[in-house]
Amino acid sequence: MKMILILLLGIWIQVFSYTYFPSTTFYYDIKINSDKLTIICDSVVSQKNNVSFCDDTGFEYATSIDKTISFILDTGNEIFYLYRNTQQCQGDLGNGFTTIGRPGTHHFSEALNAEFLWLHDLGLFEISKDSLITYIDNAITCMKEKYTACVDDIDLSEYYDGLCNSSGTQFSHHGCCSLVDTTTTSFSKAFLQPDIQAFKISENYIFIQGSKPGTSYSLFDLNGKLLLEGTILHSIIKVPTFPAILKIQKRTLLVK
């Protein structure tokens, strides 16, 4: 399967030098328990959408948070790769691209966050969850700062060896930005207001979209007892128990 995957990646590079689509590339520099991939595949096959393959060399599937995003792990090349499976770039390198196809519901950075935490719960990463959250947040921040072709998120950017690289693999930096319509999302979540939303991404974690770092919050149980309070650092909050009531930016939200 590894040779097949490498061959497929080679074909992608050749084919998509002429046909592009929204994508981002993440060369990881954290330890992965690749020996657990066979076991993890049972969860991938049973819980994920449009699974192309999953074995001891990696996987490809559509993310739970947004089915328009395909998520690939290639352990041989130490790479995670995300692309829009319902969108393509129309145009050419000389004249620029526009994006066509069905819009997604979430950004690449949100899918990367959600899938990394889900895979951590399955034992893929040899790192604590808190350390993983910090690692992802720093990586995404770096990608947004170093490569801003798509100002809304990390499209067309690359993360490599702890540094952001704006001149990496060919298929990472040519193409177009994702079409994303957050008002049509079907993923289970609750809304504070149109530009702020919260949804469960792991057994004890929720992701807050639209909040700024340093935003204060308070978390209560259903009886009004204070469970936790603090400030958002990485857009992710650890929730001791569900359901709970989140108060943030003068809004009240039930999370479950």
Short mmCIF file of C-alpha atoms in Angstrom, two decimals, residues 34-251:
data_model
loop_
_atom_site.label_atom_id
_atom_site.label_comp_id
_atom_site.label_asym_id
_atom_site.label_seq_id
_atom_site.Cartn_x
_atom_site.Cartn_y
_atom_site.Cartn_z
CA SER A 34 2.32 4.27 13.41
CA ASP A 35 2.12 0.77 14.90
CA LYS A 36 -1.39 1.67 16.12
CA LEU A 37 -2.68 2.63 12.69
CA THR A 38 -4.12 -0.81 11.99
CA ILE A 39 -6.21 -0.59 15.16
CA ILE A 40 -7.13 3.04 14.46
CA CYS A 41 -8.38 1.98 11.02
CA ASP A 42 -11.32 0.21 12.68
CA SER A 43 -12.51 3.57 14.03
CA VAL A 44 -11.76 5.35 10.76
CA VAL A 45 -13.80 2.88 8.72
CA SER A 46 -16.73 2.89 11.18
CA GLN A 47 -16.87 6.61 11.95
CA LYS A 48 -15.57 8.56 8.95
CA ASN A 49 -17.01 9.41 5.55
CA ASN A 50 -15.78 8.31 2.11
CA VAL A 51 -12.79 6.32 3.37
CA SER A 52 -10.49 5.75 0.38
CA PHE A 53 -8.02 3.61 2.30
CA CYS A 54 -6.59 3.04 5.77
CA ASP A 55 -3.67 0.77 6.67
CA ASP A 56 -0.32 0.87 8.46
CA THR A 57 1.01 3.48 6.00
CA GLY A 58 -1.74 6.09 6.47
CA PHE A 59 -5.27 6.87 5.39
CA GLU A 60 -7.59 9.10 3.39
CA TYR A 61 -11.13 10.02 4.43
CA ALA A 62 -13.58 12.91 4.43
CA THR A 63 -13.58 14.77 7.75
CA SER A 64 -16.54 14.62 10.12
CA ILE A 65 -16.61 18.38 10.57
CA ASP A 66 -16.86 19.05 6.83
CA LYS A 67 -17.40 16.34 4.21
CA THR A 68 -15.94 18.58 1.48
CA ILE A 69 -12.51 18.24 3.12
CA SER A 70 -10.48 15.10 2.44
CA PHE A 71 -7.83 14.35 5.06
CA ILE A 72 -4.73 12.32 4.17
CA LEU A 73 -1.93 10.88 6.32
CA ASP A 74 1.19 9.50 4.61
CA THR A 75 3.59 8.23 7.29
CA GLY A 76 6.30 7.48 4.73
CA ASN A 77 6.60 11.16 3.82
CA GLU A 78 5.49 12.39 7.28
CA ILE A 79 2.74 14.47 5.79
CA PHE A 80 -0.88 15.39 6.44
CA TYR A 81 -2.61 16.78 3.38
CA LEU A 82 -6.05 18.41 3.17
CA TYR A 83 -7.96 19.27 0.01
CA ARG A 84 -11.48 20.21 -1.08
CA ASN A 85 -13.03 17.21 -2.79
CA THR A 86 -16.02 19.20 -4.15
CA GLN A 87 -14.08 22.19 -5.50
CA GLN A 88 -11.63 22.91 -8.31
CA CYS A 89 -9.59 25.89 -9.45
CA GLN A 90 -10.61 27.35 -12.79
CA GLY A 91 -8.02 29.30 -14.79
CA ASP A 92 -4.24 29.02 -15.14
CA LEU A 93 -1.02 30.10 -13.46
CA GLY A 94 -0.49 33.04 -15.77
CA ASN A 95 -3.92 34.61 -15.35
CA GLY A 96 -4.82 33.38 -11.88
CA PHE A 97 -7.53 31.09 -10.59
CA THR A 98 -11.11 31.29 -9.42
CA THR A 99 -12.81 28.59 -7.36
CA ILE A 100 -15.80 26.59 -8.55
CA GLY A 101 -17.80 23.85 -6.84
CA ARG A 102 -19.90 23.19 -3.73
CA PRO A 103 -18.85 25.36 -0.73
CA GLY A 104 -17.58 23.81 2.46
CA THR A 105 -18.89 24.54 5.94
CA HIS A 106 -15.61 24.89 7.85
CA HIS A 107 -12.05 26.11 7.27
CA PHE A 108 -9.02 23.85 6.90
CA SER A 109 -7.65 25.00 10.28
CA GLU A 110 -10.86 23.88 12.03
CA ALA A 111 -10.76 20.47 10.35
CA LEU A 112 -7.08 20.09 11.24
CA ASN A 113 -7.85 20.90 14.88
CA ALA A 114 -10.80 18.52 15.08
CA GLU A 115 -9.11 15.57 13.34
CA PHE A 116 -5.86 15.90 15.30
CA LEU A 117 -7.76 15.80 18.61
CA TRP A 118 -9.89 12.86 17.47
CA LEU A 119 -6.79 10.95 16.39
CA HIS A 120 -5.09 11.80 19.68
CA ASP A 121 -7.97 10.15 21.56
CA LEU A 122 -7.28 7.02 19.48
CA GLY A 123 -3.61 7.07 20.52
CA LEU A 124 -1.97 8.19 17.28
CA PHE A 125 0.23 10.95 18.75
CA GLU A 126 2.98 10.47 21.36
CA ILE A 127 2.27 13.83 22.99
CA SER A 128 -0.14 15.08 25.65
CA LYS A 129 -3.42 16.59 24.48
CA ASP A 130 -2.59 19.99 25.96
CA SER A 131 0.78 19.96 24.19
CA LEU A 132 -0.91 18.92 20.95
CA ILE A 133 -3.37 21.82 21.20
CA THR A 134 -0.50 24.27 21.66
CA TYR A 135 1.43 22.66 18.80
CA ILE A 136 -1.50 22.93 16.39
CA ASP A 137 -2.30 26.50 17.41
CA ASN A 138 1.31 27.63 16.92
CA ALA A 139 1.49 25.85 13.56
CA ILE A 140 -1.74 27.39 12.27
CA THR A 141 -0.70 30.84 13.48
CA CYS A 142 2.62 30.45 11.68
CA MET A 143 0.95 29.29 8.47
CA LYS A 144 -1.41 32.26 8.48
CA GLU A 145 1.40 34.73 9.15
CA LYS A 146 3.93 33.34 6.68
CA TYR A 147 1.65 32.71 3.74
CA THR A 148 -1.44 34.86 3.32
CA ALA A 149 -2.63 34.13 -0.22
CA CYS A 150 -5.96 33.15 1.34
CA VAL A 151 -6.44 35.66 4.13
CA ASP A 152 -9.30 33.76 5.80
CA ASP A 153 -7.33 30.63 6.64
CA ILE A 154 -4.38 28.35 5.81
CA ASP A 155 -5.29 27.47 2.22
CA LEU A 156 -2.25 27.18 -0.10
CA SER A 157 0.14 27.30 2.87
CA GLU A 158 2.59 24.73 4.15
CA TYR A 159 3.93 23.70 7.54
CA TYR A 160 7.33 22.02 7.59
CA ASP A 161 9.74 21.08 10.40
CA GLY A 162 8.37 23.66 12.83
CA LEU A 163 8.70 26.46 10.30
CA CYS A 164 6.33 27.77 7.67
CA ASN A 165 7.67 27.41 4.17
CA SER A 166 6.30 29.53 1.32
CA SER A 167 8.26 27.71 -1.39
CA GLY A 168 7.52 24.05 -0.73
CA THR A 169 5.79 21.36 -2.73
CA GLN A 170 4.23 22.40 -5.99
CA PHE A 171 0.67 21.39 -5.19
CA SER A 172 0.68 23.42 -1.95
CA HIS A 173 1.13 26.87 -3.42
CA HIS A 174 -0.61 26.97 -6.76
CA GLY A 175 -4.35 27.06 -6.98
CA CYS A 176 -7.26 28.81 -5.35
CA CYS A 177 -8.84 29.56 -2.00
CA SER A 178 -11.67 27.48 -0.52
CA LEU A 179 -15.30 28.38 -0.89
CA VAL A 180 -16.69 28.29 2.66
CA ASP A 181 -20.23 29.12 3.76
CA THR A 182 -20.45 28.74 7.55
CA THR A 183 -24.19 29.50 7.57
CA THR A 184 -24.98 26.16 5.92
CA THR A 185 -23.06 23.91 8.32
CA SER A 186 -24.84 20.74 9.39
CA PHE A 187 -22.31 19.74 12.05
CA SER A 188 -23.82 19.60 15.54
CA LYS A 189 -23.16 22.93 17.24
CA ALA A 190 -24.81 25.88 18.96
CA PHE A 191 -24.74 29.50 17.86
CA LEU A 192 -23.95 32.54 19.99
CA GLN A 193 -24.36 34.95 17.11
CA PRO A 194 -23.72 34.52 13.35
CA ASP A 195 -19.96 35.06 13.59
CA ILE A 196 -19.36 33.05 16.80
CA GLN A 197 -20.12 29.36 17.18
CA ALA A 198 -19.13 26.48 19.42
CA PHE A 199 -19.11 22.74 18.79
CA LYS A 200 -17.86 19.58 20.43
CA ILE A 201 -14.76 18.13 18.79
CA SER A 202 -13.68 15.53 21.33
CA GLU A 203 -14.88 13.78 24.47
CA ASN A 204 -14.01 16.71 26.74
CA TYR A 205 -13.25 19.58 24.36
CA ILE A 206 -15.20 22.21 22.44
CA PHE A 207 -13.96 24.49 19.68
CA ILE A 208 -14.99 28.16 19.71
CA GLN A 209 -15.06 29.68 16.24
CA GLY A 210 -14.99 33.44 15.88
CA SER A 211 -13.60 34.30 19.32
CA LYS A 212 -10.37 36.23 19.77
CA PRO A 213 -7.46 35.08 21.96
CA GLY A 214 -7.82 36.55 25.43
CA THR A 215 -11.63 36.44 25.42
CA SER A 216 -12.95 35.67 28.91
CA TYR A 217 -15.43 32.87 29.50
CA SER A 218 -17.23 31.07 32.33
CA LEU A 219 -18.54 27.52 32.32
CA PHE A 220 -21.39 26.33 34.58
CA ASP A 221 -23.26 23.07 35.14
CA LEU A 222 -27.02 22.98 34.58
CA ASN A 223 -27.61 23.92 38.22
CA GLY A 224 -25.61 27.13 37.84
CA LYS A 225 -22.50 25.90 39.69
CA LEU A 226 -19.29 27.42 38.34
CA LEU A 227 -17.14 24.69 36.80
CA LEU A 228 -14.43 26.70 35.12
CA GLU A 229 -13.49 30.19 34.06
CA GLY A 230 -10.58 31.68 32.19
CA THR A 231 -9.52 33.17 28.87
CA ILE A 232 -9.42 31.52 25.46
CA LEU A 233 -5.88 30.98 24.25
CA HIS A 234 -6.18 28.42 21.45
CA SER A 235 -9.90 28.55 20.51
CA ILE A 236 -10.35 25.30 22.45
CA ILE A 237 -11.88 24.82 25.91
CA LYS A 238 -11.71 21.68 28.02
CA VAL A 239 -15.15 20.91 29.44
CA PRO A 240 -15.27 18.77 32.63
CA THR A 241 -18.78 17.50 31.95
CA PHE A 242 -21.56 17.71 29.37
CA PRO A 243 -24.07 19.27 29.09
CA ALA A 244 -22.85 22.62 30.39
CA ILE A 245 -23.58 26.33 30.04
CA LEU A 246 -20.94 28.57 28.50
CA LYS A 247 -21.02 32.32 29.03
CA ILE A 248 -18.86 34.31 26.65
CA GLN A 249 -18.98 37.82 25.19
CA LYS A 250 -22.21 38.59 27.09
CA ARG A 251 -23.90 35.55 25.55
#
